[in-house]
Coordinates of C-alpha atoms and ligand atoms in Angstrom, one line a residue:
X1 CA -20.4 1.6 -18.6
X2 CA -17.5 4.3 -18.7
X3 CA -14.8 3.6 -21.4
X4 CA -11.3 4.6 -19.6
X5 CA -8.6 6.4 -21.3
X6 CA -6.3 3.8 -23.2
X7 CA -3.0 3.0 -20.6
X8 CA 0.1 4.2 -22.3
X9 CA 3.3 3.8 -21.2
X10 CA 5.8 6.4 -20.9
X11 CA 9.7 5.9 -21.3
X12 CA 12.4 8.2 -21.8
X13 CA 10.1 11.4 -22.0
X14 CA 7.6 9.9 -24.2
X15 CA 4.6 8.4 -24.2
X16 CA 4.0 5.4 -25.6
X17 CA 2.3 1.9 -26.9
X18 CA 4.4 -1.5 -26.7
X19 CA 7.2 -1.6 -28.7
X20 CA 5.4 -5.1 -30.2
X21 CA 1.8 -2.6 -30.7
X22 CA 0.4 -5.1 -27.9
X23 CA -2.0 -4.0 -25.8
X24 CA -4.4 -5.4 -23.6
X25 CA -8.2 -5.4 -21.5
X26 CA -8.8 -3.8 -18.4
X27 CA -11.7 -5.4 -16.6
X28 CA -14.4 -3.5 -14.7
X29 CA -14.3 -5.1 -11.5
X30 CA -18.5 -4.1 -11.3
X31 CA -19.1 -6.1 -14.4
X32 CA -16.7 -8.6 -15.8
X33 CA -16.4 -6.4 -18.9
X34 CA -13.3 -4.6 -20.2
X35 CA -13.9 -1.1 -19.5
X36 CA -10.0 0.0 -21.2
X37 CA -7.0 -1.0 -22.9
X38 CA -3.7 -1.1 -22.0
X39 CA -0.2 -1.0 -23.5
X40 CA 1.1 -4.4 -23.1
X41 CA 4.7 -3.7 -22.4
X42 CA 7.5 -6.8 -23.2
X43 CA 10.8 -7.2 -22.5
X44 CA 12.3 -4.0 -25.3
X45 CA 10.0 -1.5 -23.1
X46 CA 10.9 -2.4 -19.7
X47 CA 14.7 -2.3 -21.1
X48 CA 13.9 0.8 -22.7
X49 CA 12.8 1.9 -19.1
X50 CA 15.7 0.9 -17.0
X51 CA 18.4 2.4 -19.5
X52 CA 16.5 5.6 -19.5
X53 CA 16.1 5.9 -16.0
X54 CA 19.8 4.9 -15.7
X55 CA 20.8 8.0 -18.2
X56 CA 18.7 10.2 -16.3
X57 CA 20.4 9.2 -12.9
X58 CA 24.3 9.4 -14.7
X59 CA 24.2 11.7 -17.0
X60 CA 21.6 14.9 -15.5
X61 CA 21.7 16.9 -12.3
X62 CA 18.7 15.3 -11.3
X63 CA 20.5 14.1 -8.2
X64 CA 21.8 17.2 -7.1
X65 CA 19.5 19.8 -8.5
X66 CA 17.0 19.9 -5.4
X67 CA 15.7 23.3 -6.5
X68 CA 14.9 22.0 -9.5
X69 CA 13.2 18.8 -7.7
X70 CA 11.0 20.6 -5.4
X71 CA 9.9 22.5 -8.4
X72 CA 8.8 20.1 -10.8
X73 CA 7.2 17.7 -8.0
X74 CA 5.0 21.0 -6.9
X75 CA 3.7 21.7 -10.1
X76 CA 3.4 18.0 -10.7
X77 CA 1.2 17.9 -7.7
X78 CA -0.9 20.4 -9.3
X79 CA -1.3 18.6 -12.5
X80 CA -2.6 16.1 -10.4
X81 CA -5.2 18.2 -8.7
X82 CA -6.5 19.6 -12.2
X83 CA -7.0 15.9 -13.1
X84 CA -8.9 14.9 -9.7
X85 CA -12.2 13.9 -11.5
X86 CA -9.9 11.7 -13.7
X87 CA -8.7 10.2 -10.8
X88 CA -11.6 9.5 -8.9
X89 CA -12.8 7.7 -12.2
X90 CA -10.2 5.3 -12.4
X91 CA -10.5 4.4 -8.8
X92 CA -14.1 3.5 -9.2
X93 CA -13.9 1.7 -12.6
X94 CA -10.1 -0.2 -12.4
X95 CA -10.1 -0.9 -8.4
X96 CA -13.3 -1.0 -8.3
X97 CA -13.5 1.3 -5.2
X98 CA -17.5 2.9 -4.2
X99 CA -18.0 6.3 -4.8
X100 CA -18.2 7.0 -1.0
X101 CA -14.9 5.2 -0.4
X102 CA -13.3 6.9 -4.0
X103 CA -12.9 10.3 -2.0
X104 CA -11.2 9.1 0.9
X105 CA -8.7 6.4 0.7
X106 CA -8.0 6.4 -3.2
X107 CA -7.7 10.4 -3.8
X108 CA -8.1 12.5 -1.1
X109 CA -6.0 10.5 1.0
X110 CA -3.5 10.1 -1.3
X111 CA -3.2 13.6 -2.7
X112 CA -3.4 14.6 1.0
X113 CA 0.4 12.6 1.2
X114 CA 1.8 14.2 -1.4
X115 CA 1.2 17.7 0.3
X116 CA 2.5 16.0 3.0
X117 CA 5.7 14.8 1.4
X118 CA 6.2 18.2 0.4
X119 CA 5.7 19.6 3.5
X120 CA 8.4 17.8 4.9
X121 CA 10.8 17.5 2.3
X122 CA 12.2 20.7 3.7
X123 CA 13.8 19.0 6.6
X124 CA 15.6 16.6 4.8
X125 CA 19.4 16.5 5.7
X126 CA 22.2 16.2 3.2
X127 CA 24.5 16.0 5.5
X128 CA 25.6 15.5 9.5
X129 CA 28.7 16.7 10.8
X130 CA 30.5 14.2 13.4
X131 CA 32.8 16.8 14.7
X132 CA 36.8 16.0 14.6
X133 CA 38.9 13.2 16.7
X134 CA 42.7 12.2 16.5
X135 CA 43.6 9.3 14.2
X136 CA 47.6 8.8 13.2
X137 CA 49.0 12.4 14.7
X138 CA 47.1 14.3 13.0
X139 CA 43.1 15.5 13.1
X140 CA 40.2 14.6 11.2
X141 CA 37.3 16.1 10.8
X142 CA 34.4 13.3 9.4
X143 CA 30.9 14.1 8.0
X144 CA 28.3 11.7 6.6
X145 CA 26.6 12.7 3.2
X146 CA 23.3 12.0 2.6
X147 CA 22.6 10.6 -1.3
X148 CA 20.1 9.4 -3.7
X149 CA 20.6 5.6 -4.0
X150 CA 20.0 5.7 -8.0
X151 CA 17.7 4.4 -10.0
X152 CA 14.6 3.2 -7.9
X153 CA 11.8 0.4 -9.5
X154 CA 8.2 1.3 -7.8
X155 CA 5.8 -2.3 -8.0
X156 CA 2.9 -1.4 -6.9
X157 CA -0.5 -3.5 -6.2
X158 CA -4.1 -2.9 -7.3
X159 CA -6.0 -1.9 -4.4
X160 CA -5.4 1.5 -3.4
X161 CA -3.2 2.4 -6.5
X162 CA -2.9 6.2 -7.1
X163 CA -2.2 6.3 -2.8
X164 CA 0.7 3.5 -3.0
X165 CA 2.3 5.1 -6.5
X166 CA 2.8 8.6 -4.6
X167 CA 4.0 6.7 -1.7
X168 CA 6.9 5.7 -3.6
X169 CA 7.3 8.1 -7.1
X170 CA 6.9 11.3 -5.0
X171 CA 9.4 10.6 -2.0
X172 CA 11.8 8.9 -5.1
X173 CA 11.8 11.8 -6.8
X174 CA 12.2 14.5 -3.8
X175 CA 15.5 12.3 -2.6
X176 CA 16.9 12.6 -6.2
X177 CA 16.7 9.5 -7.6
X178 CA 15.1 8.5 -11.0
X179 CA 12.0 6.4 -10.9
X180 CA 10.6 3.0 -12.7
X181 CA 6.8 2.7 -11.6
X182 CA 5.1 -0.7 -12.6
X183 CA 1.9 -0.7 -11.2
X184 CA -0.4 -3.8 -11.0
X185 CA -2.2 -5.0 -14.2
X186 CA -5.4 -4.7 -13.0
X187 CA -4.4 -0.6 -12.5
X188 CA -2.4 0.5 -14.9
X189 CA -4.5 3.5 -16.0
X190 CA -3.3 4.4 -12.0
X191 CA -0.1 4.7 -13.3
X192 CA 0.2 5.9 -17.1
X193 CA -1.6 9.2 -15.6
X194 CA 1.9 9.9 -13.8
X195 CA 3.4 9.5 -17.3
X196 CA 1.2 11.7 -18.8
X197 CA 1.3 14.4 -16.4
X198 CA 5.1 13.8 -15.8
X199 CA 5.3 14.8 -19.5
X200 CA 3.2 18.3 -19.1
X201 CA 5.1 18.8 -16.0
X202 CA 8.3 18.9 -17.9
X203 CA 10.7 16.6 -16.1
X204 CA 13.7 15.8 -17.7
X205 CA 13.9 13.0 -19.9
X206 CA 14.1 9.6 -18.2
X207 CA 13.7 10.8 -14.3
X208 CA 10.2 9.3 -14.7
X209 CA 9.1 6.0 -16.5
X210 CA 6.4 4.0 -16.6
X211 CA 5.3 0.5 -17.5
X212 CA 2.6 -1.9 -17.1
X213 CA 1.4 -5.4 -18.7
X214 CA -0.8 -8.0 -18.6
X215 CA 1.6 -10.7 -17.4
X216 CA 2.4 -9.7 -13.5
X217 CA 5.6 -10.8 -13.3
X218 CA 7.1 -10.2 -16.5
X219 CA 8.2 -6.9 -15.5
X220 CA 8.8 -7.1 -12.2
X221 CA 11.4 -9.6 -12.2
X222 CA 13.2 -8.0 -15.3
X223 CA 13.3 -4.7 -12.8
X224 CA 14.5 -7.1 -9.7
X225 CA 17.2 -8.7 -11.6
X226 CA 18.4 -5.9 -13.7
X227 CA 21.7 -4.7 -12.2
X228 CA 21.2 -1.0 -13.4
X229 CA 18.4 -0.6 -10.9
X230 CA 19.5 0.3 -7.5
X231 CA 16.5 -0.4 -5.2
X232 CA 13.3 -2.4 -5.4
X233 CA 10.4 -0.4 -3.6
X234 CA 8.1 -3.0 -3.3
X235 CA 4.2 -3.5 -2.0
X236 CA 2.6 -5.8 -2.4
X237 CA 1.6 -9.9 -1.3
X238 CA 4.3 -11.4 1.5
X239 CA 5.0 -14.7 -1.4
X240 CA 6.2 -11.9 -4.0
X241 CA 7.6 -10.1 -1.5
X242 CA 10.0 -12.8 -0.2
X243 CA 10.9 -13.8 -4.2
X244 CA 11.7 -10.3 -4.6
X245 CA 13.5 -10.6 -1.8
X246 CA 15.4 -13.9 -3.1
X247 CA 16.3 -12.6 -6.5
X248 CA 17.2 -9.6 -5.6
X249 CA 20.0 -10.7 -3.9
X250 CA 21.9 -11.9 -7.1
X251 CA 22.8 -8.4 -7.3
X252 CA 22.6 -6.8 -3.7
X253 CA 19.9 -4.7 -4.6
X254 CA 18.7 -2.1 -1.5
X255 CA 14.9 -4.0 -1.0
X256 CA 12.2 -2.4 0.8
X257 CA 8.9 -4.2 1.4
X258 CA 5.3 -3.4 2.4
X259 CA 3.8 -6.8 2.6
X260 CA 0.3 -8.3 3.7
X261 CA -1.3 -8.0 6.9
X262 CA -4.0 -9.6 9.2
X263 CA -4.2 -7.2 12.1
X264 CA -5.8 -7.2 15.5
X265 CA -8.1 -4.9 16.9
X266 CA -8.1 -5.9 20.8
X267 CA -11.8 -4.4 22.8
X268 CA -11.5 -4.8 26.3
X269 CA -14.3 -5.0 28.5
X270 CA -14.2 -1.6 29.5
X271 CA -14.4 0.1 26.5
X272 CA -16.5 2.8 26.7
X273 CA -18.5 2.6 24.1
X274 CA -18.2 -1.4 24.0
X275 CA -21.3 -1.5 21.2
X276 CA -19.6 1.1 19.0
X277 CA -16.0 -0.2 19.0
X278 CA -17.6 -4.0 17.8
X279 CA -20.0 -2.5 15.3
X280 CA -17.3 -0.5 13.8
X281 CA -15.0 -3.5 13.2
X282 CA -17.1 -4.4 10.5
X283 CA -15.0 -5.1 7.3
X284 CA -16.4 -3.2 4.8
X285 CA -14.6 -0.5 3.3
X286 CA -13.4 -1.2 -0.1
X287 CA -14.4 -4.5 0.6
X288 CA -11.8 -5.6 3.0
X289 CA -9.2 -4.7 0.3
X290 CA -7.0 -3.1 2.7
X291 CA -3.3 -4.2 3.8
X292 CA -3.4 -2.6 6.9
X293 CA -7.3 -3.2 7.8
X294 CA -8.2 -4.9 11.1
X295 CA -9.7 -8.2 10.0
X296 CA -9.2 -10.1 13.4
X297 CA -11.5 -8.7 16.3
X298 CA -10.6 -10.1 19.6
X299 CA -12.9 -9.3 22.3
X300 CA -13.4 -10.7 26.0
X301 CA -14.6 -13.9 26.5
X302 CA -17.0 -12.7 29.4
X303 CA -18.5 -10.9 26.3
X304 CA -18.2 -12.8 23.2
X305 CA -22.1 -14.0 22.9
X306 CA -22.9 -10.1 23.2
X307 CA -20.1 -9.0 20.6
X308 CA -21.4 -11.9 17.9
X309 CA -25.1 -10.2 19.4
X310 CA -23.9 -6.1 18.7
X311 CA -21.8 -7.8 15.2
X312 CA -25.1 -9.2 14.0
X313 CA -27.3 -6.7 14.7
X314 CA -24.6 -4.4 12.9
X315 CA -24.2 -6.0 9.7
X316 CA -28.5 -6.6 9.6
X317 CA -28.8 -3.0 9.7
X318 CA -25.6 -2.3 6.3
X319 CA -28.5 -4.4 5.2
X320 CA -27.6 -4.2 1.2
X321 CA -26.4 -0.8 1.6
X322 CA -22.9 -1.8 -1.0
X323 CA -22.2 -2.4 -4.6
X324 CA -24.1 0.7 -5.8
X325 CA -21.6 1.9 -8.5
X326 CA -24.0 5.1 -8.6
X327 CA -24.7 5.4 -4.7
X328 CA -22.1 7.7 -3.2
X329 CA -23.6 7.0 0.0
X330 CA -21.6 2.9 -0.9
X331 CA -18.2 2.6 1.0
X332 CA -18.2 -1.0 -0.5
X333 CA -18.1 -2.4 -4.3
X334 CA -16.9 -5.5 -5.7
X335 CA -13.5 -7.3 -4.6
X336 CA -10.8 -6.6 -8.0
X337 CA -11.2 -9.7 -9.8
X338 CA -12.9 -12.9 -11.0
X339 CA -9.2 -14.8 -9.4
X340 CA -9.8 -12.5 -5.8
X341 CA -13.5 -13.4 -5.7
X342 CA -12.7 -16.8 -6.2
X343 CA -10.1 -17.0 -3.5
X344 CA -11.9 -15.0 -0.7
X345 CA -14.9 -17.3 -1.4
X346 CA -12.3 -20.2 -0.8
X347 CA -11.4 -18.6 2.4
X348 CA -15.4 -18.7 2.7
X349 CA -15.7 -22.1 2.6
X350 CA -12.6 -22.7 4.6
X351 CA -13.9 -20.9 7.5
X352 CA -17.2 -23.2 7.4
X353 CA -15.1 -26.5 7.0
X354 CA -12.7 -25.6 10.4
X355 CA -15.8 -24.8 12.7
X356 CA -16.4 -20.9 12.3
X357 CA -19.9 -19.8 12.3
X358 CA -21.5 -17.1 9.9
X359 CA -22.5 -14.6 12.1
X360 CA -23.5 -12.8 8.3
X361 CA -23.0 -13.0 4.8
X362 CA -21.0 -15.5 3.5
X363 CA -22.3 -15.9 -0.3
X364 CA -20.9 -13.9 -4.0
X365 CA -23.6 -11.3 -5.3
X366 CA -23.0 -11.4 -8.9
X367 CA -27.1 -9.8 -8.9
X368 CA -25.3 -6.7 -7.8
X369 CA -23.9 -5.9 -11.4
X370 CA -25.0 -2.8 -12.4
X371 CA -25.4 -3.9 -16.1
X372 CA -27.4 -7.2 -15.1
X373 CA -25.5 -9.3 -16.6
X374 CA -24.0 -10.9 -13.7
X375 CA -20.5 -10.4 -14.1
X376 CA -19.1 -8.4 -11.8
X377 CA -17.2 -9.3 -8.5
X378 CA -19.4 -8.8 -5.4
X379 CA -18.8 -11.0 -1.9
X380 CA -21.2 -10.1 0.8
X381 CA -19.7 -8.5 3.9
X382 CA -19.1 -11.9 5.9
X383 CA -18.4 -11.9 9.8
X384 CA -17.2 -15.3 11.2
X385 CA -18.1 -16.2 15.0
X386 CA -16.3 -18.9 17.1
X387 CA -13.0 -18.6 15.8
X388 CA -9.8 -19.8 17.3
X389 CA -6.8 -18.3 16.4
X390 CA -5.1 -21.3 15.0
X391 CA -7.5 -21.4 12.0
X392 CA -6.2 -20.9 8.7
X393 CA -9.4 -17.6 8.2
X394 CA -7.4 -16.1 11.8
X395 CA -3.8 -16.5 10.4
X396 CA -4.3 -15.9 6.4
X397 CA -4.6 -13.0 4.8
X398 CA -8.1 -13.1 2.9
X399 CA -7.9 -9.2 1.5
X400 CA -11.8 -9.5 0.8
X401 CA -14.8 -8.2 3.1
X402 CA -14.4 -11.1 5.6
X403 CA -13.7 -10.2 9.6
X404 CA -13.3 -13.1 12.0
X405 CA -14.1 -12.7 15.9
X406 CA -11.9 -14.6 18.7
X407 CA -12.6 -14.1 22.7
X408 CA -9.9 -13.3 24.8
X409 CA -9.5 -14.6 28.5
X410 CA -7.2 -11.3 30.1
X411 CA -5.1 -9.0 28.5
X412 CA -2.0 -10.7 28.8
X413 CA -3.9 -13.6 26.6
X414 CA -5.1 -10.3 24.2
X415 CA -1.5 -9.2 23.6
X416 CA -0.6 -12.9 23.1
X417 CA -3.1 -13.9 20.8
X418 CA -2.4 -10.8 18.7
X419 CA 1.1 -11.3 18.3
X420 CA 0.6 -14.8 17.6
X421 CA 0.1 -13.8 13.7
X422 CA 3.3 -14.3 11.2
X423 CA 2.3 -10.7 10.1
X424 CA 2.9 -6.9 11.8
X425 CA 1.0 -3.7 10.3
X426 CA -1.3 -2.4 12.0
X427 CA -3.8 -2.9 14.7
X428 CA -6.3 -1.2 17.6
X429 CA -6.8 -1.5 20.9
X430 CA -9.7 0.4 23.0
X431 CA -10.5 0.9 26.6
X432 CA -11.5 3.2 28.9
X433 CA -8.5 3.1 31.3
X434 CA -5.3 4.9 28.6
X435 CA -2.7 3.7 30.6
X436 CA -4.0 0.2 30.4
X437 CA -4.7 0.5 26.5
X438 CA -1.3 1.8 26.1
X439 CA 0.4 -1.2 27.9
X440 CA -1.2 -3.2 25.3
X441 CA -0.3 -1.1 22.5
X442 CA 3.3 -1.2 23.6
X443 CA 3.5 -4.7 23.6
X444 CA 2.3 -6.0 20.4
X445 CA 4.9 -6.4 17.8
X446 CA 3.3 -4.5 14.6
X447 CA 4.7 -1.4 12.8
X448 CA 1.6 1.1 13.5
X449 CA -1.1 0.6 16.4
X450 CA -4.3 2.5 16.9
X451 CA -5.5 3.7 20.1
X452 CA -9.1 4.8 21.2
X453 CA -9.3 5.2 17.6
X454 CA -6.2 6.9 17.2
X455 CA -4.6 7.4 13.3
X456 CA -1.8 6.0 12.9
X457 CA -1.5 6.4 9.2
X458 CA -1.0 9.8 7.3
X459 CA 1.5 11.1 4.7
X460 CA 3.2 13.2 7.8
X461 CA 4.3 10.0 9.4
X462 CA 6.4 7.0 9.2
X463 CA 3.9 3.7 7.8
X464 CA 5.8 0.4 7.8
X465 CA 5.7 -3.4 8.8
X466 CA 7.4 -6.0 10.7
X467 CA 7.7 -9.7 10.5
X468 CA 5.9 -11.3 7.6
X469 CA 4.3 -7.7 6.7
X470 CA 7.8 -6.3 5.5
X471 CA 10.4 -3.8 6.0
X472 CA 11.2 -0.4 6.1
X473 CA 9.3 2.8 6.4
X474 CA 7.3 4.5 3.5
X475 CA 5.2 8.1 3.9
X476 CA 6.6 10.9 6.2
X477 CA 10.3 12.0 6.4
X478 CA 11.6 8.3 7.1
X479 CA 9.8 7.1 3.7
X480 CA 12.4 9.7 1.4
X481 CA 15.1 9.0 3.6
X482 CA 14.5 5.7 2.8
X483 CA 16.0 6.9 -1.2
X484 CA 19.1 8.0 0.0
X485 CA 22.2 6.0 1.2
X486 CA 25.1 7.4 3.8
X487 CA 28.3 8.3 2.7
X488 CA 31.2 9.5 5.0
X489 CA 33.5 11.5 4.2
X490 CA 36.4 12.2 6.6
X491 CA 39.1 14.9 5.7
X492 CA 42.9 15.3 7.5
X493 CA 43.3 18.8 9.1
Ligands
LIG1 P1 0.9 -9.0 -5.7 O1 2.1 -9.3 -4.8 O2 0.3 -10.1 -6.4 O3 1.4 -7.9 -6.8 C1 2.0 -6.7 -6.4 C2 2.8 -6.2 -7.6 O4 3.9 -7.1 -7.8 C3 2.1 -6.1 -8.9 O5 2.5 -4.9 -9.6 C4 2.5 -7.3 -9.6 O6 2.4 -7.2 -11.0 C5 3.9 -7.4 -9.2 N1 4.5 -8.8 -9.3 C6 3.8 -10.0 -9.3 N2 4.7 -11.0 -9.4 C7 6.0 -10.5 -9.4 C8 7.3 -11.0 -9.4 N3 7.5 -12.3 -9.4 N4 8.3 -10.1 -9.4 C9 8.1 -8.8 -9.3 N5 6.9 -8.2 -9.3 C10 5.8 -9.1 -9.3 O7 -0.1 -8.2 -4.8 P2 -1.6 -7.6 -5.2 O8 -2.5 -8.8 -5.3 O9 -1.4 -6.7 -6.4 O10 -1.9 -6.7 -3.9 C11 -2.5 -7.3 -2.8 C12 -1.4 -7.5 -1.7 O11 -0.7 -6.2 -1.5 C13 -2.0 -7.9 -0.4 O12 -1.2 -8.9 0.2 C14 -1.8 -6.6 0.5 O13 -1.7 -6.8 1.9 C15 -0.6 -6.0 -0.1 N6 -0.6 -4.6 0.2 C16 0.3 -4.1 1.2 C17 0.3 -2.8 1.5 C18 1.3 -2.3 2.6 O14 1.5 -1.1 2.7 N7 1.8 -3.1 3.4 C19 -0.5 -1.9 0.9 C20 -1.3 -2.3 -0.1 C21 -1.4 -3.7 -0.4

C-alpha cells in the first residue's frame, strides 16, 4: 500500500511538526493499516495559529489589498492543479474514496468550485449607497461598507475533505480575511497540502494556517473559545455543531454551520421513467458518505411492492461491483473508519430490531481488503424495505451506504412525510407533470431541492441547510459574503 506524504502543519508562513515533535498514524480506510503520519499539533501550535492569523488580519493589507487577493488565490489555484495526482491520492488512501468516485466529488468537483469562486468574486460589493434623507436640519448621505469579519477558523470533516476546505479557505481568503483550517484527523494530509502550496504561492505570513491532530476536539474548541478568532466556519455532525454553537457564545463569535442531513427523494407515480428514478436511489457513492445524499426514498404506496421489486433487482445487478481500490470503474470503497463501520453496522442492526426488512446487503466485508488481511472498513450497499418514518434508520443520520424506503399515500402525505425529519439539506422529487413536481419542491422545508434530476449543488451557487442541518450559505457569491460583516457609514452634508 501507498505511503502518503507525512502531514505538516503550517503556521505563521512555515511549515511545520508539533511544537512537542508529536506526530501521529493515519489509517487507510481499505486496510486498517497506517498508510501516513501526521503532525500531532497541542495546545502551543494551535496558539501559535490563532496569534499569527490575528497579526496577519491587524497588522497587513491583507484585508484591503483585493488586487493582491485575487492574485495569490489564482495562482494558488494553479498550484493546486499541478498537484491534482497528489490530490486524487489522498482522497483514495485517507477518505477512502474509489477511484471512480475520486475524480468527481473529491477533485474535480472541488477544483471545479474554486474556479467558480473565482468567477464570481468579481461581483462582490464593498459597498451600497442608500442615497440621502433629512435627519436634525441638515442632510445625510448613508452608505453601508462591506468588510472582512477577521480572523476565520475552517473545521472541516473527513468525507469529502479537499471539496469542503475550498469551500471555506478560498471564499475566506477572497473576502479578506485570514484563515485557521483544522481539518478532520482522519484527513489531515487534505489540509497540510493547502499549507504547503500556500507557502509556494507566496502569501503573506499568517493569512493562511494550518493545523490538525489526533484528538478531534482539542483544537476545535481552543479555536471556538479563543476570542481572537472572529468566526467559526463549521461542517460537520449536528451534536458538534450545536456545542460549537453553545461555546461559541461565550464570546459572540459570528457561527456558521453545515450540519448532517437525511434527505428525501419523493417518486411519484408518474414518473416517467419510474424504474430508473428507484434504481438510481441506490446509496452507493462513496459509500453513503455524503451530507447531502438522499438516504430516505419515499415512493407511492400503490407501488411500494414494485419499488422494493425495481430496488432489488438494482442492487443484484451492483452485484460486488465496490471496494476495488484498483477498479476505477468502483464508485464505492470502504466507510472511513473502524468507529463509522461500527456505528452504521449498529444502525444495521437497528433497522432489523424496529421491523425493516433487507431488501439487500446488510453485513461488513472485511474480505474486501485489498491486502487480505481483513482490516479494512467495507459495509455492503444495504437497502431497508417496510420502513415507517418514525423509525430511528428514517430519522438518524447513518452517513454509511444504507437507503431506507417508505410508501407514500398522496402528495400532500409526500411533502409531509418529508418534512417530518429534524434535518433540511437536500432532497429530489420526480414526476412527469413539472408543475406538480414543483409544488412539491416548494413546499418542503430543506436548503437545496432537486428536480427531474436537477443540480442543485455547484460552486456557482448558494449550498446551505435549515433546521437541524445548520445555517448559512457556503459556495457561490452568498458563501464569501458570508466573510464579510456591514458597516454603515452615514456622513452630514
Ligand atoms: P464531526 O462533527 O465529528 O467532526 C467535524 C470536525 O469537527 C472535525 O474536524 C473534528 O475534528 C471537529 N471537532 C470534533 N469535535 C469538536 C469540538 N468539540 N469542537 C470543535 N471541533 C470539533 O463530523 P465528521 O464525522 O468529521 O463528519 C461527518 C459529519 O459531517 C456528518 O454528520 C455529515 O452530514 C456532516 N457533513 C455536512 C456537510 C454539509 O455541507 N452540511 C458536508 C460534509 C459533511
Amino acid at each position: 500500500m501507498t505511503t502518503l506524504p507525512d502531514a505538516q502543519l503550517f503556521i505563521d508562513g512555515k511549515l511545520c511538526g508539533a511544537a512537542n515533535g508529536s506526530t501521529y498514524d493515519v489509517i487507510s480506510p481499505w486496510t486498517g493499516q497506517p498508510a501516513g503520519k501526521a503532525a500531532d499539533a497541542g495546545a502551543a501550535d494551535v496558539d501559535a495559529a490563532i496569534a499569527a492569523a490575528r497579526r496577519a488580519f491587524d497588522d497587513t493589507d491583507w484585508a484591503t489589498n483585493h488586487v493582491l487577493r485575487l492574485e495569490l488565490v489564482t495562482k494558488y489555484r494553479a498550484l493546486f492543479e499541478a498537484n491534482r495526482a497528489r490530490l486524487s491520492d489522498l482522497a483514495l488512501h485517507e477518505a477512502g474514496a474509489a477511484l471512480g468516485a475520486v475524480g468527481r466529488a473529491h477533485v474535480d468537483m472541488a477544483l471545479d468550485g474554486w474556479d467558480d469562486y473565482l468567477r464570481v468574486f468579481p461581483a462582490l460589493k464593498y459597498e451600497r449607497d442608500y442615497g440621502t434623507r433629512p435627519a436634525f436640519g441638515g442632510e445625510h448621505h448613508r452608505f453601508a461598507v462591506y468588510e472582512p469579519v477577521g480572523v476565520v477558523a475552517a473545521i472541516t470533516p473527513w468525507n469529502v475533505p479537499l471539496y469542503v476546505n475550498i469551500g471555506k479557505v478560498v471564499a475566506a481568503l477572497l473576502a479578506g480575511c485570514t484563515v485557521i483550517l483544522k481539518p478532520a484527523p482522519n484527513t489531515p494530509g487534505m489540509g497540510a497540502i493547502f499549507g504547503e502550496l500556500a507557502a509556494e504561492a507566496g502569501f503573506p505570513a499568517g493569512v493562511i494556517n494550518v493545523v490538525f491532530g489526533s484528538d478531534p476536539a482539542l483544537a476545535g474548541e481552543m479555536l471556538v473559545h479563543d476570542p481572537r478568532v472572529d468566526l467559526i466556519s463549521f461542517t460537520g455532525s449536528t451534536g458538534v455543531g450545536k456545542r460549537i454553537m453553545e461555546q461559541g457564545a461565550q464570546t459572540l463569535k459570528r457561527i456558521f454551520l453545515e450540519l448532517g442531513g437525511k434527505s428525501a427523494k419523493i417518486v411519484l407515480e408518474d414518473a416517467p421513467d419510474f424504474a430508473m428514478e428507484v434504481a438510481s436511489t441506490m446509496l452507493v457513492f462513496h459509500a453513503g458518505q455524503g451530507c447531502a445524499v438522499q438516504s430516505r426514498l419515499l415512493v407511492p404506496a400503490s407501488r411500494y411492492e414494485e419499488a422494493k421489486a425495481i430496488l432489488g433487482h438494482a442492487y443484484g445487478r451492483f452485484g460486488d461491483n465496490w471496494g476495488d481500490i484498483t477498479n476505477p470503474a468502483h464508485i464505492m470503497g470502504p466507510v472511513i473508519s473502524k468507529r463509522q463501520m461500527e456505528r452504521v453496522m449498529s444502525y444495521i442492526e437497528l433497522g432489523k430490531a424496529e421491523g425493516a426488512t433487507l431488501i439487500a446487503g446488510g453485513k461488513a466485508r472485511p474480505d474486501k481488503s485489498p491486502d487480505g488481511g481483513g482490516g479494512g472498513f467495507f459495509i455492503e450497499p444495504t437497502c431497508f424495505g417496510d420502513v415507517t418514518n418514525d423509525m430511528r434508520i428514517a430519522q438518524e443520520e447513518i452517513f454509511g451506504p444504507v437507503l431506507v424506503v417508505i410508501p407514500f399515500k398522496d402528495d400532500a402525505d409526500a411533502i409531509r412525510i418529508a418534512n417530518d425529519s429534524s434535518y433540511g439539506l437536500s432532497g429530489g422529487v420526480s414526476s412527469g407533470d413539472v408543475d406538480r413536481a414543483m409544488k412539491v419542491a416548494r413546499a418542503i422545508r430543506t436548503g437545496t431541492m432537486s428536480v427531474n434530476g436537477g443540480m442543485c449543488i455547484a460552486g456557482d451557487i448558494p449550498f446551505g441547510g435549515r433546521k437541524a442541518s445548520g445555517m448559512g450559505q457556503e459556495w457561490g457569491l452568498e458563501g464569501i459574503e458570508e466573510f464579510l460583516e456591514t458597516k454603515l457609514i452615514a456622513r452630514r452634508l
